[in-house]
Coordinates of C-alpha atoms in Angstrom, one line a residue:
Chain S
M1 CA -32.0 10.1 32.8
N2 CA -28.8 9.5 35.0
V3 CA -25.8 10.1 33.2
P4 CA -23.4 7.0 32.8
R5 CA -19.9 7.3 34.1
V6 CA -17.4 6.4 31.5
V7 CA -13.8 5.6 31.3
L8 CA -11.9 6.1 27.9
V9 CA -9.1 3.7 27.2
D10 CA -7.3 4.7 24.0
D11 CA -3.4 5.2 23.2
H12 CA -4.1 8.3 21.2
G13 CA -4.3 11.3 23.4
L14 CA -5.8 13.3 20.6
F15 CA -8.6 11.0 20.2
R16 CA -9.4 10.8 24.0
S17 CA -9.5 14.6 24.1
G18 CA -11.6 14.8 21.1
V19 CA -14.2 12.2 22.4
R20 CA -14.2 13.9 25.8
A21 CA -14.9 17.2 24.3
E22 CA -17.6 16.0 21.9
L23 CA -19.5 13.9 24.3
G24 CA -19.6 16.9 26.6
R25 CA -22.4 16.5 29.2
Q26 CA -24.2 13.5 27.6
V27 CA -21.9 11.2 29.6
D28 CA -19.8 11.8 32.7
V29 CA -16.1 11.0 31.6
V30 CA -14.4 10.1 34.9
G31 CA -11.1 8.9 33.8
E32 CA -8.8 8.2 30.9
A33 CA -6.0 5.5 30.3
E34 CA -3.8 4.8 27.5
D35 CA -2.3 1.4 28.2
V36 CA -3.4 -2.1 29.4
Q37 CA -2.2 -2.1 32.9
P38 CA -3.0 1.4 33.9
A39 CA -6.5 0.9 32.3
I40 CA -7.0 -2.2 34.5
D41 CA -6.0 -0.5 37.6
L42 CA -8.1 2.7 36.9
I43 CA -11.2 0.8 36.0
G44 CA -10.8 -1.3 39.2
S45 CA -10.7 1.8 41.4
L46 CA -13.3 4.0 39.5
L47 CA -15.8 1.1 38.6
P48 CA -17.4 3.1 35.8
D49 CA -20.7 2.2 34.1
V50 CA -19.1 1.8 30.7
V51 CA -15.5 1.5 29.4
L52 CA -14.9 3.0 25.9
L53 CA -12.1 0.6 24.8
D54 CA -9.8 0.8 21.9
V55 CA -9.5 -2.7 20.2
H56 CA -5.8 -1.9 19.4
L57 CA -3.9 -1.1 22.7
P58 CA 0.0 -1.5 23.0
G59 CA 0.6 -4.5 25.4
G60 CA -2.2 -6.9 24.8
G61 CA -5.0 -5.0 23.0
G62 CA -8.5 -4.2 24.4
Q63 CA -9.1 -7.9 25.1
A64 CA -6.6 -8.0 27.7
V65 CA -8.3 -5.3 29.6
I66 CA -11.7 -6.9 29.3
Q67 CA -10.4 -10.4 30.6
A68 CA -8.7 -8.9 33.5
V69 CA -11.5 -6.7 34.6
K70 CA -14.3 -9.3 34.0
A71 CA -13.0 -11.5 36.6
D72 CA -13.3 -9.0 39.6
H73 CA -15.8 -6.7 38.4
P74 CA -18.5 -8.3 36.0
Q75 CA -20.8 -5.2 36.3
V76 CA -18.4 -3.0 34.3
R77 CA -19.5 -3.0 30.7
F78 CA -17.4 -2.4 27.5
L79 CA -18.0 -0.8 24.3
A80 CA -15.3 -1.6 21.9
L81 CA -14.1 1.2 19.5
S82 CA -11.7 0.7 16.5
A83 CA -10.5 2.3 13.5
S84 CA -9.6 -0.8 11.9
D85 CA -12.8 -2.8 11.1
S86 CA -10.7 -5.9 11.0
P87 CA -13.2 -8.7 11.7
E88 CA -10.7 -10.8 13.4
D89 CA -10.1 -8.1 16.0
V90 CA -13.8 -7.2 16.4
I91 CA -14.8 -10.7 16.9
A92 CA -12.0 -11.4 19.5
V93 CA -12.9 -8.3 21.6
I94 CA -16.6 -9.2 21.5
R95 CA -15.9 -12.8 22.4
A96 CA -13.9 -11.5 25.4
G97 CA -17.0 -9.8 26.6
A98 CA -17.5 -6.5 25.2
R99 CA -21.1 -5.5 24.9
G100 CA -20.7 -3.8 21.6
Y101 CA -18.5 -2.5 18.8
V102 CA -18.5 0.7 16.9
T103 CA -16.2 2.3 14.4
K104 CA -14.2 5.5 15.3
T105 CA -16.0 7.4 12.5
I106 CA -19.2 7.0 14.4
S107 CA -21.1 10.4 15.0
T108 CA -21.0 11.8 18.3
A109 CA -24.8 11.6 18.8
E110 CA -24.7 7.8 17.8
L111 CA -21.7 7.3 20.2
A112 CA -23.5 8.8 23.0
D113 CA -26.6 6.9 22.2
A114 CA -24.5 3.7 22.1
I115 CA -22.9 4.4 25.4
H116 CA -26.3 4.8 27.0
R117 CA -27.5 1.6 25.4
V118 CA -24.4 -0.4 26.8
A119 CA -24.9 1.2 30.1
A120 CA -28.4 0.0 30.2
G121 CA -27.3 -3.6 29.5
D122 CA -28.1 -3.6 25.8
A123 CA -25.9 -4.6 23.1
V124 CA -24.7 -2.2 20.4
F125 CA -23.9 -3.5 16.9
S126 CA -22.5 -1.2 14.2
H127 CA -23.7 -2.0 10.7
R128 CA -20.2 -3.4 9.9
L129 CA -20.4 -5.8 13.0
A130 CA -23.8 -7.0 12.0
G131 CA -22.5 -7.9 8.6
F132 CA -19.5 -9.7 10.2
V133 CA -21.9 -11.6 12.4
L134 CA -24.2 -12.5 9.5
D135 CA -21.2 -13.6 7.5
A136 CA -19.9 -15.7 10.4
F137 CA -23.0 -17.4 11.1
A138 CA -24.0 -17.6 7.4
A139 CA -26.2 -20.5 6.3
A140 CA -26.7 -23.7 7.9
P141 CA -24.0 -26.0 8.4
T142 CA -23.5 -27.8 5.2
A143 CA -21.4 -30.4 3.5
D144 CA -18.3 -28.4 3.6
D145 CA -18.6 -28.2 7.4
P146 CA -18.0 -31.8 8.6
K147 CA -18.1 -31.1 12.4
P148 CA -21.5 -31.4 13.7
T149 CA -22.4 -28.4 15.9
F150 CA -22.8 -29.2 19.5
D151 CA -25.4 -26.7 20.5
P152 CA -27.9 -25.9 17.9
E153 CA -29.4 -23.3 20.1
L154 CA -26.2 -21.4 20.4
D155 CA -24.8 -22.1 17.0
Q156 CA -27.3 -20.7 14.8
L157 CA -29.2 -17.5 14.4
T158 CA -33.0 -17.6 14.3
S159 CA -34.5 -16.1 11.1
R160 CA -35.9 -13.3 13.3
E161 CA -32.3 -12.4 14.6
R162 CA -30.9 -12.7 11.0
E163 CA -33.5 -10.2 9.8
V164 CA -32.8 -7.8 12.6
L165 CA -28.9 -8.0 11.7
R166 CA -29.7 -7.4 8.2
L167 CA -31.5 -4.3 8.9
I168 CA -28.8 -3.2 11.2
A169 CA -26.3 -3.8 8.4
Q170 CA -28.4 -1.7 6.1
G171 CA -28.2 1.3 8.5
Y172 CA -31.3 1.1 10.3
T173 CA -31.7 2.3 13.9
Y174 CA -33.4 0.2 16.4
K175 CA -36.5 2.4 16.2
E176 CA -36.7 2.0 12.5
I177 CA -36.2 -1.7 12.6
A178 CA -39.0 -2.0 15.0
R179 CA -41.4 -0.2 12.8
E180 CA -40.3 -2.1 9.8
L181 CA -40.8 -5.4 11.5
Y182 CA -43.9 -4.4 13.5
I183 CA -42.3 -5.2 16.8
S184 CA -41.3 -3.1 19.8
V185 CA -38.0 -1.5 20.3
K186 CA -37.5 -3.8 23.4
T187 CA -37.9 -6.9 21.3
V188 CA -35.3 -5.6 18.9
E189 CA -33.0 -5.1 21.8
S190 CA -33.6 -8.6 23.0
H191 CA -32.9 -10.1 19.6
V192 CA -29.6 -8.2 19.5
S193 CA -28.7 -9.2 23.1
S194 CA -29.4 -12.8 22.1
V195 CA -27.1 -12.5 19.1
L196 CA -24.5 -11.1 21.2
R197 CA -24.7 -13.9 23.6
K198 CA -24.7 -16.5 20.9
L199 CA -21.5 -14.6 19.4
Q200 CA -19.8 -14.8 22.8
L201 CA -20.8 -18.3 23.9
S202 CA -21.0 -20.3 20.6
T203 CA -18.4 -23.0 20.1
R204 CA -19.0 -23.1 16.4
H205 CA -15.7 -23.4 14.8
Q206 CA -16.6 -21.5 11.8
L207 CA -16.4 -18.3 13.8
T208 CA -12.7 -18.6 14.4
R209 CA -12.1 -19.9 10.9
W210 CA -14.1 -17.3 9.3
A211 CA -12.3 -14.6 11.2
A212 CA -9.1 -16.0 10.1
E213 CA -9.9 -16.2 6.5
R214 CA -11.3 -12.7 6.6
R215 CA -7.9 -11.4 7.9
L216 CA -7.4 -9.2 4.9
T217 CA -10.7 -7.6 4.2
Chain W
M1 CA 11.2 12.2 -32.9
Q2 CA 13.2 11.3 -36.0
H3 CA 11.9 10.0 -39.2
W4 CA 13.5 6.7 -40.1
H5 CA 14.1 5.7 -43.8
R6 CA 13.6 2.3 -44.5
G7 CA 16.8 0.8 -46.1
P8 CA 20.2 -0.5 -45.1
F9 CA 21.0 0.6 -41.6
W10 CA 24.0 2.6 -42.7
M11 CA 21.8 4.8 -44.7
R12 CA 21.6 8.5 -43.4
R13 CA 18.6 9.6 -41.6
R14 CA 16.9 12.6 -43.1
G15 CA 19.2 15.5 -41.8
G16 CA 20.7 16.0 -38.3
T17 CA 19.3 18.2 -35.6
G18 CA 21.4 20.9 -36.7
G19 CA 21.9 22.1 -33.2
P20 CA 24.9 21.9 -30.9
L21 CA 26.2 18.3 -30.2
R22 CA 24.2 16.8 -27.4
R23 CA 24.3 13.3 -25.9
N24 CA 21.1 11.5 -26.4
P25 CA 19.9 9.9 -23.1
D26 CA 16.9 8.4 -24.8
D27 CA 18.6 6.2 -27.1
R28 CA 21.8 5.0 -25.5
L29 CA 23.8 1.9 -24.6
L30 CA 26.2 3.8 -22.3
G31 CA 26.4 7.6 -22.2
G32 CA 24.4 8.2 -25.3
V33 CA 27.4 9.8 -27.1
A34 CA 27.2 7.8 -30.3
S35 CA 23.4 8.4 -30.7
G36 CA 24.2 12.0 -29.8
V37 CA 26.8 12.2 -32.6
A38 CA 24.4 10.3 -34.8
A39 CA 21.4 12.7 -34.2
W40 CA 23.9 15.7 -34.5
R41 CA 25.2 14.7 -37.9
G42 CA 22.3 12.6 -39.1
F43 CA 23.9 9.3 -39.2
N44 CA 22.4 6.0 -38.1
P45 CA 23.5 5.5 -34.5
T46 CA 24.4 1.7 -34.9
A47 CA 26.8 2.8 -37.6
V48 CA 28.4 5.4 -35.4
R49 CA 28.6 2.8 -32.5
I50 CA 30.4 0.4 -34.9
V51 CA 32.8 3.2 -35.9
F52 CA 33.5 3.9 -32.2
V53 CA 34.3 0.4 -31.6
L54 CA 36.8 0.3 -34.5
I55 CA 38.3 3.5 -33.3
A56 CA 38.7 1.9 -29.7
L57 CA 40.4 -1.2 -31.2
A58 CA 42.6 0.9 -33.4
T59 CA 43.8 3.2 -30.8
T60 CA 44.4 0.3 -28.4
G61 CA 42.0 1.4 -25.9
F62 CA 42.5 5.1 -25.9
G63 CA 39.0 5.4 -27.6
V64 CA 37.4 4.1 -24.5
A65 CA 39.0 6.9 -22.5
G66 CA 38.1 9.3 -25.1
Y67 CA 34.5 8.1 -25.0
T68 CA 34.4 8.6 -21.3
A69 CA 35.8 12.1 -21.8
A70 CA 33.0 12.9 -24.3
W71 CA 30.5 11.4 -21.9
L72 CA 32.0 13.9 -19.2
L73 CA 32.2 17.0 -21.5
I74 CA 29.2 17.0 -23.8
P75 CA 26.1 17.9 -22.0
A76 CA 23.1 15.6 -22.2
A77 CA 20.2 16.6 -24.5
G78 CA 18.0 19.1 -22.4
A79 CA 20.6 19.7 -19.8
D80 CA 22.4 23.1 -19.9
R81 CA 25.7 21.9 -18.2
S82 CA 28.1 18.9 -18.9
I83 CA 28.8 16.5 -16.1
A84 CA 32.5 17.8 -16.0
S85 CA 31.3 21.3 -15.2
K86 CA 29.3 19.8 -12.2
A87 CA 32.3 17.6 -11.2
R88 CA 34.4 20.5 -10.9
T89 CA 33.0 21.6 -7.5
D90 CA 32.9 17.9 -6.3
A91 CA 36.2 17.8 -4.3
R92 CA 35.4 14.3 -2.8
G93 CA 34.6 13.0 -6.3
I94 CA 37.9 14.3 -7.7
A95 CA 39.7 12.8 -4.7
L96 CA 38.1 9.5 -5.3
A97 CA 38.8 9.5 -9.0
F98 CA 42.3 10.4 -8.3
G99 CA 42.6 7.7 -5.5
L100 CA 41.3 5.0 -7.9
G101 CA 43.6 6.3 -10.8
T102 CA 46.7 5.8 -8.5
L103 CA 45.6 2.4 -7.4
L104 CA 45.0 1.3 -10.9
T105 CA 48.5 2.9 -11.9
L106 CA 50.1 0.9 -9.2
F107 CA 48.6 -2.4 -10.4
L108 CA 49.7 -1.6 -13.9
L109 CA 53.2 -0.7 -12.6
V110 CA 53.4 -4.1 -11.0
G111 CA 51.8 -5.9 -14.1
G112 CA 54.2 -4.0 -16.4
V113 CA 57.1 -5.6 -14.7
F114 CA 56.1 -9.1 -15.7
N115 CA 54.4 -8.3 -18.8
D116 CA 54.9 -5.3 -21.1
S117 CA 52.8 -6.8 -24.0
W118 CA 49.6 -5.5 -25.6
F119 CA 47.7 -5.8 -22.3
A120 CA 49.5 -2.9 -20.7
S121 CA 49.1 -0.7 -23.6
W122 CA 45.4 -1.5 -23.4
A123 CA 45.1 -1.0 -19.7
W124 CA 46.8 2.4 -19.4
P125 CA 44.2 4.5 -20.9
Q126 CA 41.7 2.8 -18.7
V127 CA 43.2 4.7 -15.9
G128 CA 41.6 7.8 -17.3
T129 CA 38.4 5.9 -18.1
V130 CA 37.8 4.7 -14.5
A131 CA 38.6 8.2 -13.1
G132 CA 36.1 9.7 -15.6
L133 CA 33.5 7.1 -14.8
V134 CA 33.9 7.8 -11.0
L135 CA 33.2 11.4 -11.8
I136 CA 30.2 10.5 -13.9
W137 CA 28.9 8.3 -11.3
R138 CA 29.0 11.0 -8.5
N139 CA 27.8 13.8 -10.7
G140 CA 25.6 12.4 -13.4
S141 CA 21.8 12.1 -13.3
A142 CA 20.1 9.1 -11.6
D143 CA 19.8 7.8 -15.1
E144 CA 23.3 7.7 -15.9
R145 CA 24.2 6.3 -12.6
S146 CA 21.9 3.4 -13.2
A147 CA 23.5 2.8 -16.7
I148 CA 27.0 2.5 -15.0
R149 CA 25.4 0.3 -12.2
H150 CA 24.0 -1.9 -14.8
Y151 CA 27.4 -2.6 -16.3
A152 CA 29.4 -2.4 -13.1
E153 CA 27.1 -4.6 -10.8
P154 CA 28.6 -8.1 -11.9
L155 CA 32.1 -6.7 -11.2
G156 CA 31.0 -5.3 -7.9
A157 CA 29.2 -8.5 -6.8
A158 CA 32.3 -10.6 -7.5
V159 CA 34.6 -8.3 -5.4
G160 CA 31.8 -7.9 -2.7
E161 CA 31.5 -11.6 -2.2
T162 CA 35.2 -12.1 -1.6
S163 CA 35.4 -9.3 0.8
R164 CA 32.3 -10.4 2.7
N165 CA 33.6 -13.8 3.2
R166 CA 34.9 -14.8 6.5
R167 CA 37.6 -16.8 5.1
S168 CA 38.8 -14.0 2.9
A169 CA 41.8 -13.7 5.1
I170 CA 42.8 -17.3 4.5
R171 CA 42.2 -16.8 0.8
L172 CA 44.3 -13.8 0.7
A173 CA 47.0 -15.7 2.4
I174 CA 46.8 -18.5 -0.1
A175 CA 46.8 -16.0 -2.9
T176 CA 49.9 -14.2 -1.6
V177 CA 51.7 -17.6 -1.2
L178 CA 50.7 -18.4 -4.8
I179 CA 51.9 -15.1 -6.0
L180 CA 55.1 -15.3 -4.2
S181 CA 55.9 -18.8 -5.3
G182 CA 54.9 -17.8 -8.8
A183 CA 57.3 -14.9 -8.6
V184 CA 60.0 -17.1 -7.2
S185 CA 59.7 -19.7 -9.8
L186 CA 59.6 -16.9 -12.5
A187 CA 62.8 -15.6 -11.1
K188 CA 64.4 -19.1 -11.1
T189 CA 63.3 -20.1 -14.5
H190 CA 64.3 -16.5 -15.9
A191 CA 67.8 -16.9 -17.3
S192 CA 68.8 -13.5 -16.0
L193 CA 68.5 -12.8 -12.4
A194 CA 68.7 -9.3 -13.2
L195 CA 65.0 -9.3 -13.4
L196 CA 64.8 -9.4 -9.7
A197 CA 66.4 -6.1 -9.3
P198 CA 63.7 -4.0 -10.8
L199 CA 61.1 -6.4 -9.2
G200 CA 62.6 -5.7 -5.7
G201 CA 62.4 -2.0 -6.6
V202 CA 58.8 -2.0 -7.7
A203 CA 57.9 -4.2 -4.6
A204 CA 59.5 -1.5 -2.4
V205 CA 57.7 1.3 -4.2
V206 CA 54.4 -0.6 -4.0
A207 CA 54.9 -1.3 -0.2
G208 CA 55.6 2.4 0.4
L209 CA 52.7 3.7 -1.6
V210 CA 50.3 1.3 0.2
L211 CA 51.6 2.3 3.4
F212 CA 51.1 6.0 2.4
L213 CA 48.0 5.8 0.6
G214 CA 46.3 2.6 2.0
P215 CA 44.3 4.1 4.8
W216 CA 43.3 6.8 2.5
W217 CA 41.9 4.3 -0.1
L218 CA 40.2 2.4 2.6
R219 CA 38.4 5.6 3.8
I220 CA 37.4 6.4 0.3
A221 CA 36.0 2.9 0.0
R222 CA 34.1 3.2 3.4
D223 CA 32.8 6.7 2.4
L224 CA 31.6 5.3 -0.8
G225 CA 29.6 2.5 1.1
I226 CA 28.1 5.0 3.6
E227 CA 27.3 7.3 0.8
R228 CA 25.4 4.6 -1.2
Q229 CA 23.4 3.6 1.9
A230 CA 22.5 7.2 2.4
R231 CA 21.5 7.6 -1.2
V232 CA 19.2 4.4 -0.9
R233 CA 17.6 5.8 2.3
A234 CA 17.2 9.2 0.8
E235 CA 15.5 7.5 -2.3
E236 CA 13.3 5.6 -0.1
R237 CA 12.3 8.7 1.9
A238 CA 11.7 10.6 -1.2
D239 CA 9.4 7.9 -2.4
I240 CA 7.3 7.9 0.8
A241 CA 7.5 11.8 0.8
A242 CA 6.1 11.7 -2.7
R243 CA 3.3 9.4 -2.0
I244 CA 2.2 11.4 1.2
H245 CA 2.5 14.6 -0.6
D246 CA 0.2 13.3 -3.5
S247 CA -2.2 12.1 -1.1
V248 CA -2.2 13.1 2.5
L249 CA -0.8 16.6 2.1
Q250 CA -3.0 17.5 -0.9
T251 CA -6.0 16.3 1.0
L252 CA -5.0 18.3 4.1
A253 CA -4.6 21.5 1.9
L254 CA -8.2 20.8 0.5
I255 CA -9.5 20.3 3.9
Q256 CA -8.0 23.6 5.1
R257 CA -9.6 25.5 2.1
R258 CA -13.0 23.8 2.6
A259 CA -13.1 24.3 6.3
D260 CA -16.5 26.1 6.1
D261 CA -18.0 23.0 4.4
P262 CA -18.1 20.2 7.1
Q263 CA -19.6 17.7 4.8
K264 CA -17.0 18.1 2.2
V265 CA -14.3 18.0 4.9
V266 CA -15.7 14.7 6.3
W267 CA -15.8 13.3 2.8
L268 CA -12.2 14.3 2.0
A269 CA -11.1 12.8 5.3
R270 CA -12.9 9.6 4.3
M271 CA -11.5 9.1 1.0
Q272 CA -8.0 9.8 2.2
E273 CA -8.3 7.4 5.1
R274 CA -9.5 4.7 2.6
E275 CA -6.7 5.4 0.3
L276 CA -4.2 5.4 2.9
R277 CA -5.4 2.3 4.5
S278 CA -5.5 0.3 1.3
W279 CA -1.8 1.4 0.7
L280 CA -0.5 0.5 4.1
F281 CA -2.4 -2.5 4.8
E282 CA -3.2 -4.1 1.3
G283 CA -0.3 -2.7 -0.5
R284 CA -2.6 -1.3 -3.2
G285 CA -1.7 2.0 -4.9
P286 CA -4.8 4.5 -5.2
N287 CA -4.9 3.9 -8.9
E288 CA -4.4 0.2 -9.0
A289 CA -7.8 -1.3 -9.4
D290 CA -8.7 -4.5 -7.9
E291 CA -10.2 -6.9 -10.2
D292 CA -14.0 -6.9 -10.1
T293 CA -14.4 -10.6 -10.1
T294 CA -16.4 -11.1 -7.1
V295 CA -19.6 -9.5 -5.6
A296 CA -17.5 -8.0 -2.6
A297 CA -15.0 -6.5 -4.8
G298 CA -17.8 -5.1 -7.0
V299 CA -19.6 -3.6 -4.0
R300 CA -16.4 -2.0 -2.9
R301 CA -15.8 -0.4 -6.2
I302 CA -19.2 1.0 -6.3
Q303 CA -18.7 2.5 -2.8
Q304 CA -15.2 4.0 -3.7
D305 CA -16.6 5.4 -7.1
V306 CA -19.8 7.0 -5.7
E307 CA -17.9 8.5 -2.9
A308 CA -15.3 9.9 -5.1
R309 CA -17.8 11.3 -7.7
Y310 CA -20.6 12.5 -5.5
G311 CA -18.9 13.2 -2.1
V312 CA -21.5 11.0 -0.3
P313 CA -20.2 8.5 2.1
V314 CA -21.4 5.0 1.4
E315 CA -21.6 2.6 4.1
A316 CA -21.0 -0.8 2.5
V317 CA -21.5 -4.0 4.1
T318 CA -21.1 -7.4 2.3
V319 CA -22.0 -10.8 3.7
G320 CA -20.6 -13.8 1.8
D321 CA -19.0 -13.6 -1.5
C322 CA -18.9 -15.5 -4.8
A323 CA -17.6 -15.1 -8.3
L324 CA -19.4 -12.8 -10.8
D325 CA -21.4 -14.1 -13.7
E326 CA -23.4 -12.0 -16.2
N327 CA -26.5 -12.1 -14.1
L328 CA -24.6 -10.9 -11.0
S329 CA -22.8 -8.2 -13.0
A330 CA -26.2 -6.9 -14.0
L331 CA -27.1 -6.8 -10.4
L332 CA -24.2 -4.8 -9.5
A333 CA -24.9 -2.5 -12.4
A334 CA -28.4 -2.0 -11.2
A335 CA -27.1 -1.5 -7.7
R336 CA -24.5 1.2 -8.8
E337 CA -27.4 2.9 -10.7
A338 CA -29.6 2.9 -7.5
T339 CA -26.6 4.1 -5.3
V340 CA -25.7 6.9 -7.7
N341 CA -29.4 7.9 -7.8
A342 CA -29.4 8.1 -3.9
A343 CA -26.3 10.2 -4.1
K344 CA -27.5 12.6 -6.7
W345 CA -31.2 13.1 -5.7
S346 CA -31.8 12.1 -2.1
G347 CA -29.7 14.7 -0.2
A348 CA -29.0 12.1 2.5
S349 CA -25.7 12.5 4.3
V350 CA -24.9 8.8 4.1
I351 CA -26.0 5.9 1.9
S352 CA -26.0 2.3 3.0
L353 CA -25.2 -0.4 0.6
F354 CA -25.8 -3.9 1.8
A355 CA -25.1 -7.1 -0.3
E356 CA -25.7 -10.6 0.8
V357 CA -24.8 -13.7 -1.0
E358 CA -26.9 -16.6 -0.1
P359 CA -26.9 -20.1 -1.5
E360 CA -29.8 -19.5 -3.9
E361 CA -29.7 -15.7 -4.5
V362 CA -27.7 -12.6 -4.2
S363 CA -29.5 -9.6 -2.8
V364 CA -28.6 -5.9 -2.5
V365 CA -30.3 -3.2 -0.6
V366 CA -29.4 0.4 -1.3
R367 CA -31.1 2.7 1.3
D368 CA -30.9 6.4 2.2
R369 CA -32.7 8.5 4.8
G370 CA -33.2 11.5 2.4
K371 CA -35.9 13.3 0.7
G372 CA -37.6 10.3 -0.9
F373 CA -40.2 10.6 -3.6
D374 CA -43.6 9.4 -4.6
P375 CA -42.9 6.4 -7.0
E376 CA -46.3 7.1 -8.7
S377 CA -45.2 10.6 -9.8
V378 CA -41.9 10.0 -11.3
P379 CA -41.7 12.2 -14.5
E380 CA -41.3 10.2 -17.7
D381 CA -38.0 11.7 -18.5
R382 CA -36.3 10.5 -15.4
K383 CA -36.0 6.9 -16.7
G384 CA -32.9 5.9 -14.5
L385 CA -34.6 4.0 -12.0
A386 CA -37.2 2.4 -14.1
E387 CA -35.0 1.3 -17.1
S388 CA -31.7 0.8 -15.7
V389 CA -32.7 -0.8 -12.5
H390 CA -36.0 -2.5 -13.0
G391 CA -35.3 -3.4 -16.6
R392 CA -31.8 -4.8 -16.0
M393 CA -33.1 -7.0 -13.1
T394 CA -36.2 -8.4 -14.8
R395 CA -34.4 -9.1 -18.1
R396 CA -32.3 -11.6 -16.2
G397 CA -34.7 -13.2 -13.9
G398 CA -34.2 -11.0 -11.0
A399 CA -36.5 -8.4 -9.2
A400 CA -36.3 -4.9 -8.0
T401 CA -38.6 -3.2 -5.4
V402 CA -38.4 0.4 -4.7
T403 CA -39.9 1.7 -1.5
S404 CA -40.1 5.5 -1.1
A405 CA -42.3 8.2 0.1
P406 CA -41.7 11.9 0.3
G407 CA -39.6 12.6 3.6
E408 CA -39.1 9.0 4.3
G409 CA -36.1 8.2 2.3
T410 CA -35.6 5.6 -0.3
K411 CA -34.9 1.8 -0.3
V412 CA -34.0 -0.2 -3.4
S413 CA -34.1 -3.8 -3.0
L414 CA -32.7 -6.0 -5.6
R415 CA -32.6 -9.8 -5.8
M416 CA -31.1 -12.0 -8.4
P417 CA -31.1 -15.8 -8.3
R418 CA -27.7 -17.5 -8.6
A419 CA -27.1 -19.7 -11.5
A420 CA -27.7 -23.3 -10.8
G421 CA -24.7 -25.6 -10.2
Q422 CA -22.5 -23.1 -8.5
P423 CA -21.2 -24.0 -5.1
A424 CA -22.2 -21.6 -2.4
G425 CA -18.5 -20.4 -2.3
R426 CA -17.5 -18.2 0.5
T427 CA -14.3 -16.4 0.8

């Protein structure tokens, strides 16, 4: 397996060195940045496979980095990291284009696994993010949702996708989900990628409203 | 502490403390002198207070100064030194007391020229009172300070308002004009112009004293303001320090002691993180329980309690939310039992707790990757799962499914239908 080249963007030096030490040889950490503009320049010159990006950066947040890099280098993939778990921030960074989101309390093995997954083009949902997404897409539009949805394909999750998300929220790994639902890991991955696409492209206005309402959870 | 006899309020209490005279800060209006005397001799404090007021009236104000002196000289109950003995080393406080005393003396001198009736005789002892209060303010306990502040604040507010006002210069000018014109008219209407002679003399003395001492008074006033700000800052810092000490430092100390037990360390760090987070971002103290009125709050409570009691991290995810009713409380009770079971028996390093509120039903899944067990071979005496989980759910129309196998972990799925007529409330 070829080792993904990774750039760390986080304003805490202690955290960066900790992650670098822990990840060891499982990934190739080629650079570090601690601020939005230096990060954009560094990523542009190094063109890593994966950027491990803190959601909360001084001077614009992780979102700003993704938006600036995406335009010129769409092949660079982002995995968002945060200590906050604030759904608003998480949804915002995913919608900006991150391929996944994990919390900073994640174990090293899981983090390395997540980086490999993102490098391979898959999506990574932490159990918390899966919960957020289920919540945001919850239930079919009802009477309290007067606006008709414009694209039913994008604005709703299939029941299979919902099932997969539920299992992720319950802490299942992709492999366990595949066994539980009698499908292949590839299929699980494609469901998750499809959810990610909907999350990024949906115009469903509940997404924003939901995130705003959940500001203080 | 003391036994009350029922009866008229001037009745004696049963005996006194018998010990030395001490002020009683627990039962006080000002300094606790009256209640101290009452406790010492075994009188009713209200009666002593009335006597004190009568004495103050009879001595035309000297009683008030005397009270202040007693406040200074009699140690509070439980303290070994009086405020006066502390104040002896407080050079700045003595300077301040002396400064205020001279200022007041000056006013009284001026006032005495116009009017030497009962007001002056009342006011003179208060020079001592003010000086004494300054010393108490600077050297007394925080408690005593707040007592003085309580009575002095309205006064201070009135003075502060005028001094802050931008037009205070205009007001001062008008006041001066009024006073001068008043003095002139007084001088005119007074039959004897001889009054002007001492008035002029007093004015000269006052002007001289103000020139001499004015800057000093100003500096004292400024120092007082600075000192008060510093005290507020120090109190704030002490508050935060106490909080950090009670939580973060204690946890760090525990972590150092448990450095050889990574699981414990992780758990301690998580606990602390959660607590600090809820204090910083949600303004909740560690011991302030949030009301368990919704499913999400109930799930959060289960998570916190199990993590605290069994030291196993619980990854909780709640989708949607709704208010709790009896059925849903039973669901949460069953979920708590299942989570506790997983924490106690599974040996898993993390438990996941997932709750989803749907329009028709609420479901909870408790899952671990621990030892697991054979559901067929659960001994009779381990009724926990069967009774508190299964029984609880079925009695209220819900359902519980337990899936487990040795080495495969355990999954407890609980479903409870929602009562009809409730809107699918989401928060």
